[in-house]
Amino acid sequence: MMRLMLFTAPSHPPPAPHELDTQTLTLIYSPVHSPQFLSCSVETSVIVQMDVLDIPADQPKGWYLSLMAPNTKGPTFAWLDPSRLYCNSKALADCVKDLISPFLNDTIDLVAGIDAMGFILGASVSSVLGKGFLAVRKAGHLCVATENQNYSDYTGREKTMEVRLDVLKPGMRVLLVDQWIETGGTMKAAIQLVEKLGATVAGVAVVAIENTEGGKWIKENYKFSHCIPEELQSQIDQKSLHSFKNFKN
């Protein structure tokens, strides 16, 4: 199913290609005769926005990022919802492919995903790599002996995460996976947990790393992967994606 957004521009050309969503197709047609391609000086443009489950023919790097949804509930929530892209099978597969690409020649013994959205990506990554998956939990959910670590999340709230004691061992190389790094506090706590138990953080894989102090610290100290093309990083840092302008639920 496709959504059509119609606008008229009698004295202006349609949006430039770089202003369009990476999954948006622009069709220029004559409103008088049967549809035919004309020059950009015609009066009417139609922008076709891909449905969340559709798979576009053109798939540039990071094409799936425009499937992410903007925050519509206010400042107590994260500024966007990346999990919408997981609903599209091809988008999820390409996202995971981009995340693991830098680590394909590295030794990875185990994948660890951070509660909660890191469970989705982490389990997907572990399946593709053929490795086991370790859940890094919010404190109070595991019924076995654990190691705990306090931290502040992206909202500034003080929290505690935990990991079971019977898996991580000295020399084990762990790939840490989460959905997003904003302030870096959550990922740093997960790193501390892994290292407390003697294992080695082989790398950090997330959809995006914002260039905050915490995000930069992770980039400077650990091998990392993310899905954001260079030309979109400034939009991520400004917490405002151009693809949100035409977003419709």
CSV table of N, CA, C and O in Angstrom, one decimal, residues 30-113:
chain,number,residue,atom,x,y,z
A,30,SER,N,1.3,15.5,-16.1
A,30,SER,CA,0.4,16.6,-16.6
A,30,SER,C,-1.0,16.4,-16.1
A,30,SER,O,-1.6,15.3,-16.2
A,31,PRO,N,-1.6,17.5,-15.4
A,31,PRO,CA,-2.9,17.3,-14.9
A,31,PRO,C,-4.0,17.4,-15.9
A,31,PRO,O,-5.2,17.2,-15.7
A,32,VAL,N,-3.7,17.7,-17.2
A,32,VAL,CA,-4.7,17.9,-18.2
A,32,VAL,C,-4.8,16.6,-19.1
A,32,VAL,O,-5.9,16.1,-19.2
A,33,HIS,N,-3.7,16.0,-19.5
A,33,HIS,CA,-3.8,14.8,-20.3
A,33,HIS,C,-3.4,13.6,-19.5
A,33,HIS,O,-3.3,13.7,-18.3
A,34,SER,N,-3.3,12.5,-20.1
A,34,SER,CA,-2.9,11.3,-19.4
A,34,SER,C,-1.5,11.4,-18.8
A,34,SER,O,-0.7,12.2,-19.3
A,35,PRO,N,-1.2,10.8,-17.6
A,35,PRO,CA,0.0,11.0,-17.0
A,35,PRO,C,1.2,10.8,-17.9
A,35,PRO,O,1.3,9.8,-18.6
A,36,GLN,N,2.1,11.7,-17.9
A,36,GLN,CA,3.3,11.6,-18.7
A,36,GLN,C,4.4,12.4,-18.0
A,36,GLN,O,4.1,13.4,-17.3
A,37,PHE,N,5.7,12.0,-18.2
A,37,PHE,CA,6.8,12.7,-17.5
A,37,PHE,C,7.0,14.0,-18.3
A,37,PHE,O,7.2,14.1,-19.5
A,38,LEU,N,7.1,15.1,-17.5
A,38,LEU,CA,7.3,16.5,-18.1
A,38,LEU,C,8.5,17.1,-17.4
A,38,LEU,O,9.2,16.5,-16.6
A,39,SER,N,8.8,18.3,-17.7
A,39,SER,CA,9.9,19.0,-17.1
A,39,SER,C,9.5,19.4,-15.7
A,39,SER,O,8.3,19.3,-15.3
A,40,CYS,N,10.5,19.9,-14.9
A,40,CYS,CA,10.2,20.3,-13.5
A,40,CYS,C,9.4,21.6,-13.4
A,40,CYS,O,9.1,22.0,-12.3
A,41,SER,N,9.0,22.2,-14.5
A,41,SER,CA,8.3,23.4,-14.4
A,41,SER,C,6.8,23.2,-14.4
A,41,SER,O,6.0,24.1,-14.3
A,42,VAL,N,6.3,22.0,-14.4
A,42,VAL,CA,4.9,21.7,-14.3
A,42,VAL,C,4.4,22.1,-12.9
A,42,VAL,O,5.2,22.2,-12.0
A,43,GLU,N,3.1,22.2,-12.8
A,43,GLU,CA,2.5,22.8,-11.6
A,43,GLU,C,2.3,21.7,-10.5
A,43,GLU,O,2.2,22.1,-9.4
A,44,THR,N,2.2,20.5,-10.8
A,44,THR,CA,1.8,19.5,-9.8
A,44,THR,C,2.8,18.4,-9.6
A,44,THR,O,3.4,17.9,-10.6
A,45,SER,N,3.1,18.0,-8.4
A,45,SER,CA,4.0,16.9,-8.1
A,45,SER,C,3.3,16.0,-7.1
A,45,SER,O,2.5,16.3,-6.3
A,46,VAL,N,3.7,14.7,-7.2
A,46,VAL,CA,3.2,13.7,-6.3
A,46,VAL,C,4.4,13.0,-5.7
A,46,VAL,O,5.3,12.5,-6.4
A,47,ILE,N,4.4,13.0,-4.4
A,47,ILE,CA,5.5,12.3,-3.6
A,47,ILE,C,4.9,11.0,-3.1
A,47,ILE,O,3.9,11.0,-2.4
A,48,VAL,N,5.4,9.9,-3.5
A,48,VAL,CA,4.9,8.6,-3.0
A,48,VAL,C,5.8,8.1,-1.9
A,48,VAL,O,7.0,7.8,-2.1
A,49,GLN,N,5.2,7.9,-0.7
A,49,GLN,CA,5.9,7.5,0.5
A,49,GLN,C,5.7,6.0,0.6
A,49,GLN,O,4.6,5.5,0.6
A,50,MET,N,6.8,5.2,0.8
A,50,MET,CA,6.8,3.8,0.9
A,50,MET,C,6.1,3.4,2.2
A,50,MET,O,6.3,3.9,3.3
A,51,ASP,N,5.2,2.4,2.1
A,51,ASP,CA,4.6,1.8,3.3
A,51,ASP,C,5.7,1.1,4.1
A,51,ASP,O,6.7,0.6,3.6
A,52,VAL,N,5.5,0.9,5.4
A,52,VAL,CA,6.5,0.4,6.3
A,52,VAL,C,6.9,-1.1,5.9
A,52,VAL,O,8.1,-1.5,6.1
A,53,LEU,N,6.1,-1.8,5.3
A,53,LEU,CA,6.4,-3.2,4.9
A,53,LEU,C,6.9,-3.3,3.5
A,53,LEU,O,7.3,-4.4,3.1
A,54,ASP,N,6.8,-2.3,2.7
A,54,ASP,CA,7.3,-2.3,1.3
A,54,ASP,C,8.8,-2.4,1.2
A,54,ASP,O,9.5,-1.9,2.1
A,55,ILE,N,9.3,-3.0,0.2
A,55,ILE,CA,10.8,-3.1,-0.1
A,55,ILE,C,11.1,-2.3,-1.4
A,55,ILE,O,10.6,-2.7,-2.4
A,56,PRO,N,11.8,-1.2,-1.3
A,56,PRO,CA,12.0,-0.4,-2.5
A,56,PRO,C,13.0,-1.0,-3.4
A,56,PRO,O,13.9,-1.8,-3.0
A,57,ALA,N,13.0,-0.6,-4.7
A,57,ALA,CA,13.9,-1.2,-5.7
A,57,ALA,C,15.3,-0.6,-5.4
A,57,ALA,O,16.3,-1.2,-5.6
A,58,ASP,N,15.3,0.7,-5.1
A,58,ASP,CA,16.6,1.4,-4.8
A,58,ASP,C,16.9,1.3,-3.3
A,58,ASP,O,16.1,1.8,-2.5
A,59,GLN,N,18.0,0.8,-3.0
A,59,GLN,CA,18.4,0.6,-1.6
A,59,GLN,C,19.8,1.1,-1.3
A,59,GLN,O,20.7,0.3,-1.1
A,60,PRO,N,20.0,2.4,-1.3
A,60,PRO,CA,21.3,2.9,-0.9
A,60,PRO,C,21.7,2.6,0.5
A,60,PRO,O,20.8,2.2,1.3
A,61,LYS,N,22.9,2.8,0.9
A,61,LYS,CA,23.3,2.5,2.3
A,61,LYS,C,22.4,3.3,3.3
A,61,LYS,O,22.2,4.5,3.1
A,62,GLY,N,21.9,2.6,4.2
A,62,GLY,CA,21.1,3.2,5.3
A,62,GLY,C,19.6,3.6,4.8
A,62,GLY,O,18.9,4.3,5.4
A,63,TRP,N,19.2,3.0,3.7
A,63,TRP,CA,17.9,3.3,3.1
A,63,TRP,C,16.8,3.1,4.1
A,63,TRP,O,15.8,3.8,4.2
A,64,TYR,N,17.0,2.1,5.0
A,64,TYR,CA,15.9,1.8,6.0
A,64,TYR,C,15.8,2.8,7.1
A,64,TYR,O,14.8,2.7,7.9
A,65,LEU,N,16.7,3.7,7.3
A,65,LEU,CA,16.6,4.7,8.4
A,65,LEU,C,15.4,5.6,8.3
A,65,LEU,O,14.9,6.1,9.3
A,66,SER,N,14.9,5.8,7.1
A,66,SER,CA,13.7,6.7,7.0
A,66,SER,C,12.5,6.0,7.4
A,66,SER,O,11.4,6.6,7.5
A,67,LEU,N,12.6,4.7,7.7
A,67,LEU,CA,11.4,4.0,8.3
A,67,LEU,C,11.2,4.4,9.8
A,67,LEU,O,10.2,4.1,10.4
A,68,MET,N,12.3,4.9,10.4
A,68,MET,CA,12.2,5.3,11.8
A,68,MET,C,11.1,6.3,12.1
A,68,MET,O,10.9,7.2,11.2
A,69,ALA,N,10.5,6.3,13.2
A,69,ALA,CA,9.4,7.2,13.5
A,69,ALA,C,9.8,8.3,14.5
A,69,ALA,O,10.5,8.0,15.4
A,70,PRO,N,9.2,9.5,14.3
A,70,PRO,CA,9.5,10.6,15.2
A,70,PRO,C,8.7,10.4,16.5
A,70,PRO,O,7.6,9.8,16.5
A,71,ASN,N,9.2,11.1,17.5
A,71,ASN,CA,8.5,11.1,18.8
A,71,ASN,C,7.2,12.0,18.6
A,71,ASN,O,7.3,13.1,18.1
A,72,THR,N,6.0,11.4,19.0
A,72,THR,CA,4.8,12.2,19.0
A,72,THR,C,4.2,12.4,20.4
A,72,THR,O,3.1,12.8,20.5
A,73,LYS,N,4.9,11.9,21.4
A,73,LYS,CA,4.4,11.9,22.8
A,73,LYS,C,5.0,12.9,23.7
A,73,LYS,O,4.6,13.0,24.9
A,74,GLY,N,6.0,13.7,23.3
A,74,GLY,CA,6.5,14.7,24.1
A,74,GLY,C,7.9,14.4,24.7
A,74,GLY,O,8.5,13.3,24.5
A,75,PRO,N,8.5,15.3,25.5
A,75,PRO,CA,9.9,15.3,25.9
A,75,PRO,C,10.2,14.2,26.9
A,75,PRO,O,11.4,14.0,27.2
A,76,THR,N,9.2,13.5,27.5
A,76,THR,CA,9.6,12.4,28.4
A,76,THR,C,9.9,11.1,27.7
A,76,THR,O,10.3,10.2,28.3
A,77,PHE,N,9.8,11.2,26.4
A,77,PHE,CA,10.2,10.0,25.6
A,77,PHE,C,11.4,10.3,24.7
A,77,PHE,O,11.8,11.5,24.6
A,78,ALA,N,12.1,9.3,24.2
A,78,ALA,CA,13.2,9.5,23.3
A,78,ALA,C,12.7,10.3,22.0
A,78,ALA,O,11.5,10.3,21.7
A,79,TRP,N,13.6,10.9,21.4
A,79,TRP,CA,13.2,11.8,20.3
A,79,TRP,C,12.8,11.1,19.0
A,79,TRP,O,12.2,11.7,18.1
A,80,LEU,N,13.0,9.8,18.9
A,80,LEU,CA,12.6,9.0,17.8
A,80,LEU,C,12.4,7.5,18.2
A,80,LEU,O,12.9,7.1,19.3
A,81,ASP,N,11.8,6.8,17.3
A,81,ASP,CA,11.6,5.3,17.6
A,81,ASP,C,12.2,4.5,16.4
A,81,ASP,O,11.6,4.3,15.4
A,82,PRO,N,13.4,4.0,16.6
A,82,PRO,CA,14.1,3.3,15.5
A,82,PRO,C,13.4,1.9,15.3
A,82,PRO,O,13.5,1.3,14.2
A,83,SER,N,12.7,1.4,16.3
A,83,SER,CA,12.2,0.0,16.2
A,83,SER,C,11.2,-0.2,15.1
A,83,SER,O,10.9,-1.3,14.7
A,84,ARG,N,10.6,0.9,14.5
A,84,ARG,CA,9.7,0.7,13.4
A,84,ARG,C,10.4,0.1,12.2
A,84,ARG,O,9.7,-0.7,11.5
A,85,LEU,N,11.6,0.3,12.0
A,85,LEU,CA,12.3,-0.3,10.9
A,85,LEU,C,12.4,-1.9,11.0
A,85,LEU,O,12.5,-2.6,10.0
A,86,TYR,N,12.3,-2.4,12.2
A,86,TYR,CA,12.4,-3.8,12.4
A,86,TYR,C,11.2,-4.6,11.9
A,86,TYR,O,11.2,-5.8,11.7
A,87,CYS,N,10.1,-3.8,11.6
A,87,CYS,CA,8.9,-4.4,11.1
A,87,CYS,C,9.1,-4.8,9.6
A,87,CYS,O,8.3,-5.6,9.1
A,88,ASN,N,10.1,-4.2,9.0
A,88,ASN,CA,10.3,-4.5,7.6
A,88,ASN,C,11.5,-5.6,7.5
A,88,ASN,O,12.6,-5.3,8.0
A,89,SER,N,11.2,-6.7,7.0
A,89,SER,CA,12.2,-7.8,7.0
A,89,SER,C,13.5,-7.5,6.4
A,89,SER,O,14.6,-7.8,6.8
A,90,LYS,N,13.4,-6.8,5.2
A,90,LYS,CA,14.6,-6.4,4.5
A,90,LYS,C,15.4,-5.4,5.2
A,90,LYS,O,16.6,-5.4,5.2
A,91,ALA,N,14.6,-4.4,5.8
A,91,ALA,CA,15.3,-3.3,6.6
A,91,ALA,C,16.0,-3.9,7.7
A,91,ALA,O,17.2,-3.5,8.0
A,92,LEU,N,15.4,-4.8,8.5
A,92,LEU,CA,16.1,-5.4,9.6
A,92,LEU,C,17.3,-6.2,9.2
A,92,LEU,O,18.4,-6.1,9.8
A,93,ALA,N,17.2,-7.0,8.1
A,93,ALA,CA,18.3,-7.8,7.6
A,93,ALA,C,19.5,-6.9,7.2
A,93,ALA,O,20.6,-7.1,7.5
A,94,ASP,N,19.2,-5.8,6.5
A,94,ASP,CA,20.2,-4.9,6.0
A,94,ASP,C,20.9,-4.1,7.2
A,94,ASP,O,22.1,-3.8,7.2
A,95,CYS,N,20.0,-3.7,8.2
A,95,CYS,CA,20.6,-3.1,9.4
A,95,CYS,C,21.6,-4.0,10.1
A,95,CYS,O,22.7,-3.6,10.4
A,96,VAL,N,21.2,-5.2,10.3
A,96,VAL,CA,22.1,-6.2,10.9
A,96,VAL,C,23.4,-6.4,10.1
A,96,VAL,O,24.5,-6.5,10.6
A,97,LYS,N,23.2,-6.5,8.8
A,97,LYS,CA,24.4,-6.7,7.9
A,97,LYS,C,25.3,-5.5,8.1
A,97,LYS,O,26.6,-5.7,8.1
A,98,ASP,N,24.8,-4.3,8.1
A,98,ASP,CA,25.7,-3.1,8.3
A,98,ASP,C,26.4,-3.1,9.7
A,98,ASP,O,27.5,-2.7,9.8
A,99,LEU,N,25.7,-3.6,10.7
A,99,LEU,CA,26.2,-3.6,12.0
A,99,LEU,C,27.4,-4.6,12.2
A,99,LEU,O,28.4,-4.3,12.9
A,100,ILE,N,27.3,-5.8,11.5
A,100,ILE,CA,28.3,-6.8,11.7
A,100,ILE,C,29.5,-6.7,10.7
A,100,ILE,O,30.5,-7.3,10.9
A,101,SER,N,29.3,-5.9,9.7
A,101,SER,CA,30.3,-5.8,8.6
A,101,SER,C,31.7,-5.5,9.1
A,101,SER,O,32.6,-6.2,8.7
A,102,PRO,N,31.9,-4.6,10.0
A,102,PRO,CA,33.3,-4.3,10.5
A,102,PRO,C,33.9,-5.4,11.3
A,102,PRO,O,35.1,-5.4,11.6
A,103,PHE,N,33.1,-6.4,11.8
A,103,PHE,CA,33.6,-7.4,12.7
A,103,PHE,C,33.7,-8.8,12.1
A,103,PHE,O,34.0,-9.8,12.7
A,104,LEU,N,33.4,-8.9,10.7
A,104,LEU,CA,33.4,-10.2,10.1
A,104,LEU,C,34.7,-11.0,10.2
A,104,LEU,O,34.7,-12.2,10.2
A,105,ASN,N,35.8,-10.2,10.2
A,105,ASN,CA,37.1,-10.9,10.3
A,105,ASN,C,37.7,-10.9,11.7
A,105,ASN,O,38.8,-11.3,11.9
A,106,ASP,N,36.9,-10.5,12.7
A,106,ASP,CA,37.3,-10.5,14.1
A,106,ASP,C,36.8,-11.7,14.8
A,106,ASP,O,35.8,-12.4,14.4
A,107,THR,N,37.5,-12.0,15.9
A,107,THR,CA,37.1,-13.1,16.8
A,107,THR,C,36.0,-12.6,17.7
A,107,THR,O,36.2,-11.7,18.5
A,108,ILE,N,34.8,-13.2,17.6
A,108,ILE,CA,33.7,-12.9,18.4
A,108,ILE,C,33.2,-14.2,19.1
A,108,ILE,O,32.9,-15.1,18.4
A,109,ASP,N,33.3,-14.3,20.4
A,109,ASP,CA,32.8,-15.5,21.1
A,109,ASP,C,31.4,-15.4,21.5
A,109,ASP,O,30.7,-16.5,21.6
A,110,LEU,N,30.9,-14.2,21.7
A,110,LEU,CA,29.5,-14.1,22.3
A,110,LEU,C,29.0,-12.7,21.9
A,110,LEU,O,29.7,-11.7,21.9
A,111,VAL,N,27.7,-12.6,21.7
A,111,VAL,CA,27.0,-11.3,21.5
A,111,VAL,C,26.2,-11.0,22.7
A,111,VAL,O,25.5,-11.9,23.2
A,112,ALA,N,26.3,-9.8,23.2
A,112,ALA,CA,25.5,-9.4,24.4
A,112,ALA,C,24.6,-8.2,24.0
A,112,ALA,O,25.1,-7.2,23.4
A,113,GLY,N,23.3,-8.3,24.3
A,113,GLY,CA,22.4,-7.3,24.0
A,113,GLY,C,21.9,-6.6,25.2
A,113,GLY,O,21.7,-7.3,26.3
